[in-house]
Amino acid sequence: MIVKNINDIAGTEQDVVTNNWASRRILLRSDGMGFSLHETTIFPGTETYIWYKHHLEAVFCVEGEGEVETISDGKIYKIAPGVIYALNEHDKHYLRAKTKMRMICVFNPPLTGREVHDDEGVYPLLGEAAAA
Ligand code: 9YT
């Protein structure tokens, strides 16, 4: 069994901070679960363009308020505690935080740990998943 405490991840390589968000990657590809699990904080007043071309992501809001817009159809969905969105179609989207939002995120295939968005809002596919 794997047991971790998120507090032990703070300040390590698994604690990734960007201009718009910070993410503690708790379970990674190396844990062998087939998904990765992260706690992500989205900074208030930010808008982030994201396109997970290679990954599926589910996001569960536990704190804060904001919205997500799917770019293909311009639909805007409010985000508040208890709301989950799942990018089951690799949807290009804008994520906007009105207040600080705390989200639990699951990625398939799992992240290796250090990924940040490139200019296209994409995470690269790293390691074995890239070779498959
Ligand atoms: C909600 C979202 O995708 N935010 C960007 C960071 C991502 N959750 C991550 O890398 O943990």
JSON list of C-alpha atoms and ligand atoms in Angstrom, two decimals:
[
{"chain": "A", "resi": 1, "resn": "MET", "atom": "CA", "xyz": [0.00, 0.00, 0.00]},
{"chain": "A", "resi": 2, "resn": "ILE", "atom": "CA", "xyz": [1.10, 3.53, -0.69]},
{"chain": "A", "resi": 3, "resn": "VAL", "atom": "CA", "xyz": [0.54, 6.12, 2.02]},
{"chain": "A", "resi": 4, "resn": "LYS", "atom": "CA", "xyz": [1.61, 9.74, 1.58]},
{"chain": "A", "resi": 5, "resn": "ASN", "atom": "CA", "xyz": [1.03, 13.03, 3.31]},
{"chain": "A", "resi": 6, "resn": "ILE", "atom": "CA", "xyz": [0.64, 16.03, 1.01]},
{"chain": "A", "resi": 7, "resn": "ASN", "atom": "CA", "xyz": [2.55, 18.15, 3.52]},
{"chain": "A", "resi": 8, "resn": "ASP", "atom": "CA", "xyz": [5.67, 16.13, 2.76]},
{"chain": "A", "resi": 9, "resn": "ILE", "atom": "CA", "xyz": [5.43, 17.14, -0.93]},
{"chain": "A", "resi": 10, "resn": "ALA", "atom": "CA", "xyz": [5.58, 20.91, -0.28]},
{"chain": "A", "resi": 11, "resn": "GLY", "atom": "CA", "xyz": [8.79, 22.39, -1.66]},
{"chain": "A", "resi": 12, "resn": "THR", "atom": "CA", "xyz": [9.92, 19.19, -3.41]},
{"chain": "A", "resi": 13, "resn": "GLU", "atom": "CA", "xyz": [10.17, 18.43, -7.16]},
{"chain": "A", "resi": 14, "resn": "GLN", "atom": "CA", "xyz": [6.54, 17.27, -7.01]},
{"chain": "A", "resi": 15, "resn": "ASP", "atom": "CA", "xyz": [5.40, 20.76, -5.98]},
{"chain": "A", "resi": 16, "resn": "VAL", "atom": "CA", "xyz": [5.18, 22.68, -9.27]},
{"chain": "A", "resi": 17, "resn": "VAL", "atom": "CA", "xyz": [4.47, 26.43, -9.24]},
{"chain": "A", "resi": 18, "resn": "THR", "atom": "CA", "xyz": [3.61, 28.55, -12.31]},
{"chain": "A", "resi": 19, "resn": "ASN", "atom": "CA", "xyz": [2.23, 32.07, -12.76]},
{"chain": "A", "resi": 20, "resn": "ASN", "atom": "CA", "xyz": [-1.39, 30.88, -12.73]},
{"chain": "A", "resi": 21, "resn": "TRP", "atom": "CA", "xyz": [-1.36, 27.76, -10.57]},
{"chain": "A", "resi": 22, "resn": "ALA", "atom": "CA", "xyz": [0.55, 25.55, -8.19]},
{"chain": "A", "resi": 23, "resn": "SER", "atom": "CA", "xyz": [0.19, 21.79, -8.15]},
{"chain": "A", "resi": 24, "resn": "ARG", "atom": "CA", "xyz": [1.26, 19.15, -5.67]},
{"chain": "A", "resi": 25, "resn": "ARG", "atom": "CA", "xyz": [1.51, 15.90, -7.54]},
{"chain": "A", "resi": 26, "resn": "ILE", "atom": "CA", "xyz": [0.75, 13.28, -4.92]},
{"chain": "A", "resi": 27, "resn": "LEU", "atom": "CA", "xyz": [0.55, 10.07, -6.97]},
{"chain": "A", "resi": 28, "resn": "LEU", "atom": "CA", "xyz": [2.68, 9.84, -10.13]},
{"chain": "A", "resi": 29, "resn": "ARG", "atom": "CA", "xyz": [3.33, 7.40, -12.92]},
{"chain": "A", "resi": 30, "resn": "SER", "atom": "CA", "xyz": [6.12, 5.89, -10.82]},
{"chain": "A", "resi": 31, "resn": "ASP", "atom": "CA", "xyz": [3.50, 4.82, -8.25]},
{"chain": "A", "resi": 32, "resn": "GLY", "atom": "CA", "xyz": [2.08, 2.42, -10.86]},
{"chain": "A", "resi": 33, "resn": "MET", "atom": "CA", "xyz": [-1.60, 3.22, -10.37]},
{"chain": "A", "resi": 34, "resn": "GLY", "atom": "CA", "xyz": [-2.32, 4.03, -14.03]},
{"chain": "A", "resi": 35, "resn": "PHE", "atom": "CA", "xyz": [-3.31, 7.61, -13.15]},
{"chain": "A", "resi": 36, "resn": "SER", "atom": "CA", "xyz": [-1.78, 10.55, -11.32]},
{"chain": "A", "resi": 37, "resn": "LEU", "atom": "CA", "xyz": [-3.52, 12.48, -8.54]},
{"chain": "A", "resi": 38, "resn": "HIS", "atom": "CA", "xyz": [-2.79, 16.11, -7.75]},
{"chain": "A", "resi": 39, "resn": "GLU", "atom": "CA", "xyz": [-3.96, 18.91, -5.52]},
{"chain": "A", "resi": 40, "resn": "THR", "atom": "CA", "xyz": [-3.93, 22.06, -7.64]},
{"chain": "A", "resi": 41, "resn": "THR", "atom": "CA", "xyz": [-4.41, 25.63, -6.46]},
{"chain": "A", "resi": 42, "resn": "ILE", "atom": "CA", "xyz": [-5.54, 28.08, -9.14]},
{"chain": "A", "resi": 43, "resn": "PHE", "atom": "CA", "xyz": [-4.59, 31.65, -8.30]},
{"chain": "A", "resi": 44, "resn": "PRO", "atom": "CA", "xyz": [-7.43, 34.22, -8.07]},
{"chain": "A", "resi": 45, "resn": "GLY", "atom": "CA", "xyz": [-8.09, 36.42, -11.11]},
{"chain": "A", "resi": 46, "resn": "THR", "atom": "CA", "xyz": [-6.19, 34.17, -13.52]},
{"chain": "A", "resi": 47, "resn": "GLU", "atom": "CA", "xyz": [-7.24, 32.80, -16.91]},
{"chain": "A", "resi": 48, "resn": "THR", "atom": "CA", "xyz": [-5.38, 29.75, -18.24]},
{"chain": "A", "resi": 49, "resn": "TYR", "atom": "CA", "xyz": [-5.68, 28.29, -21.73]},
{"chain": "A", "resi": 50, "resn": "ILE", "atom": "CA", "xyz": [-5.32, 24.51, -21.55]},
{"chain": "A", "resi": 51, "resn": "TRP", "atom": "CA", "xyz": [-5.37, 21.70, -24.07]},
{"chain": "A", "resi": 52, "resn": "TYR", "atom": "CA", "xyz": [-4.51, 18.25, -22.76]},
{"chain": "A", "resi": 53, "resn": "LYS", "atom": "CA", "xyz": [-3.98, 16.78, -26.20]},
{"chain": "A", "resi": 54, "resn": "HIS", "atom": "CA", "xyz": [-2.38, 13.62, -24.77]},
{"chain": "A", "resi": 55, "resn": "HIS", "atom": "CA", "xyz": [-4.19, 13.26, -21.46]},
{"chain": "A", "resi": 56, "resn": "LEU", "atom": "CA", "xyz": [-7.66, 12.88, -19.97]},
{"chain": "A", "resi": 57, "resn": "GLU", "atom": "CA", "xyz": [-8.21, 14.92, -16.82]},
{"chain": "A", "resi": 58, "resn": "ALA", "atom": "CA", "xyz": [-10.97, 14.98, -14.21]},
{"chain": "A", "resi": 59, "resn": "VAL", "atom": "CA", "xyz": [-11.11, 17.96, -11.85]},
{"chain": "A", "resi": 60, "resn": "PHE", "atom": "CA", "xyz": [-13.02, 18.13, -8.56]},
{"chain": "A", "resi": 61, "resn": "CYS", "atom": "CA", "xyz": [-13.38, 21.55, -6.94]},
{"chain": "A", "resi": 62, "resn": "VAL", "atom": "CA", "xyz": [-13.13, 21.49, -3.15]},
{"chain": "A", "resi": 63, "resn": "GLU", "atom": "CA", "xyz": [-12.72, 25.23, -2.55]},
{"chain": "A", "resi": 64, "resn": "GLY", "atom": "CA", "xyz": [-13.24, 28.52, -4.40]},
{"chain": "A", "resi": 65, "resn": "GLU", "atom": "CA", "xyz": [-15.22, 29.86, -7.36]},
{"chain": "A", "resi": 66, "resn": "GLY", "atom": "CA", "xyz": [-14.56, 30.24, -11.04]},
{"chain": "A", "resi": 67, "resn": "GLU", "atom": "CA", "xyz": [-15.57, 28.94, -14.44]},
{"chain": "A", "resi": 68, "resn": "VAL", "atom": "CA", "xyz": [-14.42, 26.74, -17.28]},
{"chain": "A", "resi": 69, "resn": "GLU", "atom": "CA", "xyz": [-15.20, 27.52, -20.93]},
{"chain": "A", "resi": 70, "resn": "THR", "atom": "CA", "xyz": [-15.04, 24.94, -23.70]},
{"chain": "A", "resi": 71, "resn": "ILE", "atom": "CA", "xyz": [-13.62, 26.74, -26.69]},
{"chain": "A", "resi": 72, "resn": "SER", "atom": "CA", "xyz": [-15.28, 24.66, -29.43]},
{"chain": "A", "resi": 73, "resn": "ASP", "atom": "CA", "xyz": [-18.79, 25.77, -28.42]},
{"chain": "A", "resi": 74, "resn": "GLY", "atom": "CA", "xyz": [-18.20, 28.76, -26.12]},
{"chain": "A", "resi": 75, "resn": "LYS", "atom": "CA", "xyz": [-20.12, 27.10, -23.26]},
{"chain": "A", "resi": 76, "resn": "ILE", "atom": "CA", "xyz": [-19.28, 28.38, -19.79]},
{"chain": "A", "resi": 77, "resn": "TYR", "atom": "CA", "xyz": [-19.69, 26.18, -16.71]},
{"chain": "A", "resi": 78, "resn": "LYS", "atom": "CA", "xyz": [-19.58, 27.62, -13.19]},
{"chain": "A", "resi": 79, "resn": "ILE", "atom": "CA", "xyz": [-17.12, 26.01, -10.81]},
{"chain": "A", "resi": 80, "resn": "ALA", "atom": "CA", "xyz": [-17.82, 25.86, -7.06]},
{"chain": "A", "resi": 81, "resn": "PRO", "atom": "CA", "xyz": [-17.14, 23.32, -4.31]},
{"chain": "A", "resi": 82, "resn": "GLY", "atom": "CA", "xyz": [-18.62, 19.96, -5.30]},
{"chain": "A", "resi": 83, "resn": "VAL", "atom": "CA", "xyz": [-18.44, 20.58, -9.07]},
{"chain": "A", "resi": 84, "resn": "ILE", "atom": "CA", "xyz": [-16.50, 18.09, -11.18]},
{"chain": "A", "resi": 85, "resn": "TYR", "atom": "CA", "xyz": [-15.54, 18.53, -14.81]},
{"chain": "A", "resi": 86, "resn": "ALA", "atom": "CA", "xyz": [-13.97, 15.81, -16.93]},
{"chain": "A", "resi": 87, "resn": "LEU", "atom": "CA", "xyz": [-12.12, 16.59, -20.14]},
{"chain": "A", "resi": 88, "resn": "ASN", "atom": "CA", "xyz": [-13.23, 13.40, -21.85]},
{"chain": "A", "resi": 89, "resn": "GLU", "atom": "CA", "xyz": [-12.78, 14.82, -25.35]},
{"chain": "A", "resi": 90, "resn": "HIS", "atom": "CA", "xyz": [-9.36, 16.46, -24.81]},
{"chain": "A", "resi": 91, "resn": "ASP", "atom": "CA", "xyz": [-11.40, 19.67, -24.83]},
{"chain": "A", "resi": 92, "resn": "LYS", "atom": "CA", "xyz": [-9.51, 22.91, -25.39]},
{"chain": "A", "resi": 93, "resn": "HIS", "atom": "CA", "xyz": [-10.64, 25.21, -22.61]},
{"chain": "A", "resi": 94, "resn": "TYR", "atom": "CA", "xyz": [-10.13, 28.34, -20.58]},
{"chain": "A", "resi": 95, "resn": "LEU", "atom": "CA", "xyz": [-9.99, 27.96, -16.81]},
{"chain": "A", "resi": 96, "resn": "ARG", "atom": "CA", "xyz": [-10.80, 31.15, -14.91]},
{"chain": "A", "resi": 97, "resn": "ALA", "atom": "CA", "xyz": [-10.53, 31.58, -11.15]},
{"chain": "A", "resi": 98, "resn": "LYS", "atom": "CA", "xyz": [-12.63, 34.27, -9.49]},
{"chain": "A", "resi": 99, "resn": "THR", "atom": "CA", "xyz": [-11.26, 33.37, -6.05]},
{"chain": "A", "resi": 100, "resn": "LYS", "atom": "CA", "xyz": [-8.47, 31.00, -5.11]},
{"chain": "A", "resi": 101, "resn": "MET", "atom": "CA", "xyz": [-9.64, 27.55, -6.21]},
{"chain": "A", "resi": 102, "resn": "ARG", "atom": "CA", "xyz": [-8.43, 24.28, -4.76]},
{"chain": "A", "resi": 103, "resn": "MET", "atom": "CA", "xyz": [-8.94, 21.33, -7.06]},
{"chain": "A", "resi": 104, "resn": "ILE", "atom": "CA", "xyz": [-8.23, 17.61, -6.92]},
{"chain": "A", "resi": 105, "resn": "CYS", "atom": "CA", "xyz": [-7.10, 16.50, -10.38]},
{"chain": "A", "resi": 106, "resn": "VAL", "atom": "CA", "xyz": [-6.66, 13.04, -11.88]},
{"chain": "A", "resi": 107, "resn": "PHE", "atom": "CA", "xyz": [-4.71, 12.43, -15.09]},
{"chain": "A", "resi": 108, "resn": "ASN", "atom": "CA", "xyz": [-4.70, 9.45, -17.42]},
{"chain": "A", "resi": 109, "resn": "PRO", "atom": "CA", "xyz": [-2.04, 8.63, -18.55]},
{"chain": "A", "resi": 110, "resn": "PRO", "atom": "CA", "xyz": [-0.35, 9.62, -15.30]},
{"chain": "A", "resi": 111, "resn": "LEU", "atom": "CA", "xyz": [2.04, 12.54, -15.18]},
{"chain": "A", "resi": 112, "resn": "THR", "atom": "CA", "xyz": [5.65, 11.84, -14.29]},
{"chain": "A", "resi": 113, "resn": "GLY", "atom": "CA", "xyz": [5.79, 14.87, -12.00]},
{"chain": "A", "resi": 114, "resn": "ARG", "atom": "CA", "xyz": [7.46, 17.93, -13.54]},
{"chain": "A", "resi": 115, "resn": "GLU", "atom": "CA", "xyz": [5.20, 18.72, -16.51]},
{"chain": "A", "resi": 116, "resn": "VAL", "atom": "CA", "xyz": [4.18, 22.32, -17.20]},
{"chain": "A", "resi": 117, "resn": "HIS", "atom": "CA", "xyz": [2.04, 23.64, -20.05]},
{"chain": "A", "resi": 118, "resn": "ASP", "atom": "CA", "xyz": [3.82, 24.47, -23.31]},
{"chain": "A", "resi": 119, "resn": "ASP", "atom": "CA", "xyz": [2.83, 27.38, -25.60]},
{"chain": "A", "resi": 120, "resn": "GLU", "atom": "CA", "xyz": [-0.15, 25.35, -26.84]},
{"chain": "A", "resi": 121, "resn": "GLY", "atom": "CA", "xyz": [-1.41, 24.64, -23.31]},
{"chain": "A", "resi": 122, "resn": "VAL", "atom": "CA", "xyz": [-0.27, 21.04, -23.72]},
{"chain": "A", "resi": 123, "resn": "TYR", "atom": "CA", "xyz": [1.68, 18.66, -21.47]},
{"chain": "A", "resi": 124, "resn": "PRO", "atom": "CA", "xyz": [4.13, 16.47, -23.37]},
{"chain": "A", "resi": 125, "resn": "LEU", "atom": "CA", "xyz": [3.68, 12.73, -23.26]},
{"chain": "A", "resi": 126, "resn": "LEU", "atom": "CA", "xyz": [6.71, 11.46, -21.36]},
{"chain": "A", "resi": 127, "resn": "GLY", "atom": "CA", "xyz": [8.27, 8.06, -20.82]},
{"chain": "A", "resi": 128, "resn": "GLU", "atom": "CA", "xyz": [6.54, 4.76, -21.51]},
{"chain": "A", "resi": 129, "resn": "ALA", "atom": "CA", "xyz": [3.21, 6.32, -22.42]},
{"chain": "A", "resi": 130, "resn": "ALA", "atom": "CA", "xyz": [4.94, 8.22, -25.24]},
{"chain": "A", "resi": 131, "resn": "ALA", "atom": "CA", "xyz": [6.47, 5.00, -26.58]},
{"chain": "A", "resi": 132, "resn": "ALA", "atom": "CA", "xyz": [3.16, 3.05, -26.47]},
{"chain": "B", "resi": 1, "resn": "9YT", "atom": "C1", "xyz": [-7.13, 22.24, -13.46]},
{"chain": "B", "resi": 1, "resn": "9YT", "atom": "C2", "xyz": [-5.82, 22.15, -14.17]},
{"chain": "B", "resi": 1, "resn": "9YT", "atom": "O1", "xyz": [-5.64, 21.39, -15.07]},
{"chain": "B", "resi": 1, "resn": "9YT", "atom": "N1", "xyz": [-4.86, 22.97, -13.73]},
{"chain": "B", "resi": 1, "resn": "9YT", "atom": "C3", "xyz": [-3.53, 22.95, -14.24]},
{"chain": "B", "resi": 1, "resn": "9YT", "atom": "C4", "xyz": [-2.58, 22.13, -13.41]},
{"chain": "B", "resi": 1, "resn": "9YT", "atom": "C5", "xyz": [-2.87, 20.65, -13.44]},
{"chain": "B", "resi": 1, "resn": "9YT", "atom": "N2", "xyz": [-4.00, 20.29, -12.68]},
{"chain": "B", "resi": 1, "resn": "9YT", "atom": "C6", "xyz": [-1.68, 19.89, -12.88]},
{"chain": "B", "resi": 1, "resn": "9YT", "atom": "O2", "xyz": [-0.66, 19.84, -13.56]},
{"chain": "B", "resi": 1, "resn": "9YT", "atom": "O3", "xyz": [-1.77, 19.35, -11.80]}
]
